[in-house]
Coordinates of C-alpha atoms in Angstrom, one line a residue:
M1 CA -119.0 53.7 -33.7
K2 CA -120.8 55.6 -31.0
R3 CA -119.8 53.1 -28.4
F4 CA -116.2 53.4 -29.5
A5 CA -116.3 57.2 -29.2
V6 CA -117.7 56.9 -25.6
V7 CA -114.9 54.4 -24.7
L8 CA -112.3 56.6 -26.2
F9 CA -113.6 59.6 -24.3
V10 CA -113.5 57.7 -21.0
V11 CA -110.0 56.4 -21.7
L12 CA -108.8 59.9 -22.5
A13 CA -110.5 61.4 -19.5
V14 CA -108.8 58.8 -17.2
L15 CA -105.4 59.5 -18.8
L16 CA -105.9 63.2 -18.4
L17 CA -106.9 62.8 -14.7
S18 CA -103.9 60.6 -14.2
V19 CA -101.6 63.3 -15.6
V20 CA -103.2 66.0 -13.5
M21 CA -102.9 63.8 -10.4
A22 CA -99.3 63.0 -11.2
E23 CA -98.5 66.6 -11.6
A24 CA -100.3 67.8 -8.5
K25 CA -97.7 68.4 -5.8
Y26 CA -97.9 69.9 -2.3
R27 CA -97.1 73.6 -2.4
I28 CA -95.0 74.4 0.7
A29 CA -94.0 78.0 1.3
F30 CA -91.4 79.4 3.7
V31 CA -91.4 83.1 4.6
P32 CA -88.2 84.2 6.4
K33 CA -87.7 87.4 8.3
L34 CA -86.1 88.8 5.2
I35 CA -84.4 87.5 2.1
G36 CA -80.9 88.1 0.8
I37 CA -78.8 87.3 3.9
P38 CA -76.5 84.2 4.1
Y39 CA -78.4 82.6 7.0
F40 CA -81.8 82.5 5.2
N41 CA -80.1 81.8 1.9
A42 CA -78.8 78.6 3.6
M43 CA -82.3 77.7 4.8
E44 CA -83.6 78.3 1.3
E45 CA -80.9 75.9 0.0
G46 CA -82.1 73.2 2.4
G47 CA -85.7 73.8 1.6
R48 CA -85.1 73.4 -2.2
K49 CA -83.1 70.2 -1.6
A50 CA -85.9 68.7 0.4
A51 CA -88.5 69.7 -2.2
Q52 CA -86.4 67.9 -4.8
D53 CA -86.0 64.8 -2.7
L54 CA -89.6 64.7 -1.6
D55 CA -91.2 65.7 -4.9
V56 CA -93.0 68.8 -3.6
E57 CA -93.1 72.5 -4.8
F58 CA -91.1 74.9 -2.5
I59 CA -92.0 78.6 -2.5
Y60 CA -89.4 80.8 -0.9
T61 CA -90.5 84.4 -0.5
G62 CA -90.1 87.2 2.0
P63 CA -89.5 91.0 2.5
V64 CA -86.1 92.5 1.6
T65 CA -85.9 94.1 5.0
A66 CA -87.2 92.9 8.4
D67 CA -90.6 94.6 7.6
V68 CA -93.5 93.2 9.7
A69 CA -96.2 94.7 7.5
K70 CA -94.6 93.4 4.3
Q71 CA -94.2 89.9 5.8
I72 CA -97.9 89.9 6.6
E73 CA -98.8 91.0 3.1
I74 CA -96.7 88.2 1.6
I75 CA -98.4 85.6 3.8
D76 CA -101.8 87.0 2.8
N77 CA -100.8 86.6 -0.9
L78 CA -99.8 83.0 -0.3
I79 CA -103.2 82.3 1.3
T80 CA -104.9 83.7 -1.8
Q81 CA -102.7 81.4 -4.0
G82 CA -104.1 78.5 -2.0
V83 CA -100.8 76.9 -1.0
D84 CA -100.9 73.7 1.1
A85 CA -98.5 74.8 3.9
I86 CA -97.0 78.1 5.1
A87 CA -93.9 78.2 7.4
V88 CA -92.8 81.6 8.6
A89 CA -90.0 83.0 10.7
P90 CA -92.0 85.9 12.3
N91 CA -90.5 89.3 12.7
D92 CA -93.2 90.1 15.2
P93 CA -94.9 87.1 16.8
A94 CA -98.0 89.1 18.0
A95 CA -98.5 90.9 14.7
I96 CA -98.3 87.8 12.6
T97 CA -101.0 85.9 14.5
P98 CA -104.2 87.2 12.7
V99 CA -102.9 86.4 9.2
L100 CA -101.7 82.9 10.3
K101 CA -105.2 82.4 11.9
K102 CA -106.7 83.3 8.5
A103 CA -104.4 80.8 6.8
K104 CA -105.5 78.0 9.2
E105 CA -109.2 78.8 8.7
K106 CA -108.6 78.3 4.9
G107 CA -107.3 74.8 5.6
I108 CA -103.6 75.6 5.2
L109 CA -101.1 73.9 7.4
V110 CA -99.5 76.7 9.5
M111 CA -96.0 76.3 10.9
T112 CA -93.2 78.5 12.3
S113 CA -89.5 77.8 11.7
D114 CA -86.3 79.4 13.1
T115 CA -88.3 81.7 15.4
D116 CA -91.7 81.1 16.9
G117 CA -95.0 83.0 17.1
A118 CA -98.7 82.5 17.1
Q119 CA -98.4 79.5 19.4
D120 CA -102.2 79.1 19.7
V121 CA -102.5 79.0 15.9
R122 CA -99.6 77.2 14.4
D123 CA -99.5 73.5 14.0
L124 CA -95.8 73.0 14.5
F125 CA -92.7 75.0 15.4
V126 CA -89.5 73.7 13.7
N127 CA -86.9 74.8 16.2
Q128 CA -83.2 74.8 15.5
A129 CA -82.3 73.9 19.1
L130 CA -83.7 74.3 22.6
Q131 CA -83.8 77.9 23.6
N132 CA -82.0 77.4 27.0
E133 CA -79.2 75.4 25.4
I134 CA -78.6 78.2 22.8
G135 CA -78.6 80.9 25.5
Y136 CA -76.4 79.0 27.9
T137 CA -73.9 78.0 25.2
V138 CA -73.5 81.6 23.9
M139 CA -72.9 82.9 27.5
D140 CA -70.5 80.1 28.3
E141 CA -68.4 80.9 25.1
L142 CA -68.4 84.6 25.9
A143 CA -67.3 84.0 29.5
K144 CA -64.5 81.7 28.5
A145 CA -63.2 84.3 25.9
M146 CA -63.4 87.1 28.5
N147 CA -61.6 84.9 31.1
Y148 CA -64.8 85.1 33.2
E149 CA -64.7 88.7 34.2
G150 CA -65.4 92.2 32.9
E151 CA -68.0 94.3 31.2
F152 CA -69.9 93.2 28.1
A153 CA -72.7 94.3 25.8
I154 CA -75.3 92.6 23.7
V155 CA -76.1 93.8 20.2
S156 CA -79.4 92.1 19.1
C157 CA -81.4 92.6 15.9
G158 CA -85.2 93.1 15.9
P159 CA -86.4 94.1 19.3
T160 CA -89.6 92.0 18.9
A161 CA -87.9 88.8 17.6
W162 CA -89.1 86.0 19.9
N163 CA -86.1 83.8 19.4
L164 CA -83.6 86.5 20.0
N165 CA -85.3 87.8 23.1
I166 CA -85.7 84.3 24.7
W167 CA -82.0 83.5 24.0
I168 CA -81.1 86.8 25.7
A169 CA -83.2 85.8 28.7
Y170 CA -81.4 82.5 29.1
E171 CA -78.0 84.2 28.6
L172 CA -78.8 86.5 31.5
E173 CA -80.0 83.5 33.5
R174 CA -76.6 81.8 32.9
L175 CA -74.8 85.1 33.8
A176 CA -75.5 84.3 37.4
Q177 CA -72.8 81.7 37.2
Y178 CA -70.3 84.4 36.3
P179 CA -70.4 87.0 39.1
K180 CA -67.3 88.9 37.9
M181 CA -69.0 89.7 34.6
K182 CA -71.4 92.6 34.1
L183 CA -73.9 93.4 31.3
V184 CA -73.7 97.2 30.6
T185 CA -76.3 97.5 27.8
I186 CA -78.5 95.8 25.1
R187 CA -78.7 97.6 21.8
Y188 CA -80.5 96.7 18.5
A189 CA -79.3 96.8 14.9
E190 CA -82.2 95.3 13.0
E191 CA -81.0 92.7 10.5
D192 CA -78.3 94.9 9.1
V193 CA -74.5 94.3 9.2
Q194 CA -73.6 98.0 8.7
M195 CA -76.0 99.1 11.4
A196 CA -74.4 96.6 13.8
I197 CA -71.0 98.0 12.9
N198 CA -72.2 101.5 13.7
V199 CA -73.9 100.4 17.0
M200 CA -70.8 98.7 18.1
L201 CA -68.5 101.6 17.3
D202 CA -70.8 103.8 19.5
L203 CA -70.6 101.2 22.3
I204 CA -66.8 101.2 22.2
N205 CA -66.8 105.0 22.7
A206 CA -69.5 104.9 25.4
F207 CA -68.0 102.1 27.4
P208 CA -64.2 102.4 27.6
N209 CA -63.9 99.3 29.9
L210 CA -65.9 97.0 27.5
K211 CA -64.3 93.6 27.3
G212 CA -66.8 91.5 25.3
V213 CA -69.9 91.6 23.1
I214 CA -72.5 89.2 21.9
G215 CA -73.9 89.6 18.4
Q216 CA -77.3 88.1 18.9
C217 CA -78.1 87.2 15.2
S218 CA -76.4 86.3 12.0
T219 CA -75.9 89.9 10.9
S220 CA -75.0 91.6 14.2
A221 CA -72.3 89.0 15.1
P222 CA -70.1 89.8 12.1
G223 CA -71.0 93.4 12.4
V224 CA -69.7 93.8 16.0
A225 CA -66.6 91.8 15.1
E226 CA -65.9 94.1 12.2
A227 CA -66.4 97.2 14.4
I228 CA -63.9 95.9 16.9
E229 CA -61.3 95.5 14.2
Q230 CA -62.0 98.9 12.6
A231 CA -61.5 100.5 16.1
G232 CA -58.2 98.7 16.6
K233 CA -59.6 96.9 19.6
S234 CA -58.9 93.3 18.6
G235 CA -57.3 91.5 21.5
Q236 CA -58.9 94.0 23.9
I237 CA -62.6 93.3 23.2
V238 CA -63.8 89.8 22.2
A239 CA -66.9 89.0 20.2
T240 CA -69.1 86.0 20.0
G241 CA -72.7 85.3 19.1
L242 CA -74.8 83.5 16.5
S243 CA -74.0 83.6 12.8
V244 CA -72.9 81.6 9.8
P245 CA -69.4 80.3 9.3
S246 CA -69.1 82.1 5.9
M247 CA -69.6 85.5 7.6
M248 CA -67.5 84.7 10.7
A249 CA -64.4 82.8 9.5
K250 CA -62.2 85.9 8.9
Y251 CA -62.8 87.1 12.5
V252 CA -62.1 83.6 13.9
K253 CA -58.9 83.5 12.0
S254 CA -57.9 87.0 13.1
G255 CA -58.6 86.1 16.7
T256 CA -61.3 88.8 17.2
V257 CA -63.8 85.9 17.6
K258 CA -62.6 82.9 19.6
S259 CA -65.8 81.0 19.0
F260 CA -69.4 81.4 18.0
V261 CA -72.6 79.4 18.1
L262 CA -75.1 78.1 15.5
W263 CA -76.5 75.0 14.0
N264 CA -76.8 73.9 10.3
P265 CA -79.4 76.3 8.7
I266 CA -79.3 74.2 5.6
D267 CA -80.6 71.2 7.7
L268 CA -83.2 73.5 9.3
G269 CA -84.6 74.5 5.9
Y270 CA -84.6 70.8 4.9
L271 CA -86.4 69.8 8.1
T272 CA -89.0 72.5 7.7
V273 CA -90.1 71.2 4.3
W274 CA -89.8 67.5 5.4
A275 CA -92.0 68.2 8.4
A276 CA -94.6 70.0 6.3
K277 CA -94.9 67.1 3.9
Y278 CA -95.0 64.6 6.8
L279 CA -98.0 66.4 8.3
L280 CA -99.7 67.0 4.9
D281 CA -99.5 63.2 4.3
G282 CA -101.7 62.7 7.4
N283 CA -99.0 61.6 9.8
Q284 CA -98.7 62.8 13.4
F285 CA -95.5 63.3 15.4
E286 CA -95.1 61.3 18.6
D287 CA -94.0 62.9 21.9
G288 CA -90.3 62.3 22.7
K289 CA -89.6 60.4 19.5
E290 CA -86.5 61.0 17.5
Y291 CA -87.0 60.9 13.8
E292 CA -84.6 59.6 11.1
V293 CA -84.7 62.3 8.3
P294 CA -82.6 61.3 5.3
G295 CA -80.6 64.3 4.2
I296 CA -79.8 65.9 7.5
E297 CA -77.1 65.0 10.1
T298 CA -79.2 65.1 13.3
K299 CA -82.1 63.1 14.7
P300 CA -84.9 65.7 15.3
K301 CA -87.0 65.2 18.4
Y302 CA -90.6 66.1 18.9
I303 CA -91.9 67.8 22.1
A304 CA -95.6 67.5 22.2
K305 CA -96.4 70.0 24.9
D306 CA -94.9 72.8 22.7
K307 CA -95.8 71.2 19.3
M308 CA -92.2 71.6 18.5
L309 CA -89.7 69.6 16.4
V310 CA -86.1 70.3 17.5
L311 CA -83.4 70.0 14.9
G312 CA -80.7 69.2 17.5
P313 CA -78.2 70.8 20.0
P314 CA -76.4 74.0 19.2
K315 CA -72.9 73.7 17.7
V316 CA -69.8 75.7 18.6
F317 CA -67.6 76.9 15.8
D318 CA -63.9 77.9 16.3
A319 CA -60.5 77.7 14.6
S320 CA -60.5 73.9 14.9
N321 CA -63.6 73.3 12.7
I322 CA -64.5 76.5 10.9
D323 CA -63.1 75.4 7.6
Q324 CA -65.3 72.3 7.5
Y325 CA -68.4 74.5 7.4
M326 CA -67.5 77.3 5.0
F327 CA -70.3 76.1 2.6
F328 CA -72.9 78.2 4.6

């Protein structure tokens, strides 16, 4: 009887261990610049789809405004929870470094996605497209819409956002190819559509010869387009930039926006979770290799010197294809 009890105990212990091991899943967190805007909603959708496909737990959490201190606090809480991986789109690349270093010291896989930061700390940057390709494409689309001449402005979002600033740098590099175009100012509107509207209305008053504008992020691009229409300047001032089809379609169809640039943020969210699991499983990315990732439409490529996995080339949206992408 005693032997039977011991055997029964062992069997039950093994079964319990099996259940615990079966239920144990990687916990992969993504902290965007802020929650509640369509762009990051799309990344969340992709992340959740990947979590379902890959049998991991996906934690999506971030500040409700582009608040650097709050973003750091959220990451610190995730460290306390003992998650397996943290991916973050930093509002301030420098400010985020100490807390990401703390995460890495705790054995957590540290990644950036959408925008980079803490390059000496993070294990991987999941990049939407090469920075120069994004900047060049945006400038080319603006130049074409402006007939390659005239004054233009840039309305960006957070002044410390690494991705926005490097795209601007490449836009200005590309500007050398368009000698009849002139940048008159760069302004900032945080991650707020209404603020972008207000900034653009001010620019229209300040620069009467303004012919074009770049909205540098997903909230400023529709904001500047809306301001142009409110001011009755559609047809006189053209807008382009980077945003999601669901926010830009009405301006494309009205003609205020001839084209704009982005990628598929759903795929970017999916790739972020997929890449985290790939590394947590003990795999390593190979330099120059393109990866088949079921669930996305591109073949991401790894660039070892930057520890960067690139989703693919930027995509131009216009009247010919906008209706195909209204789901994000």
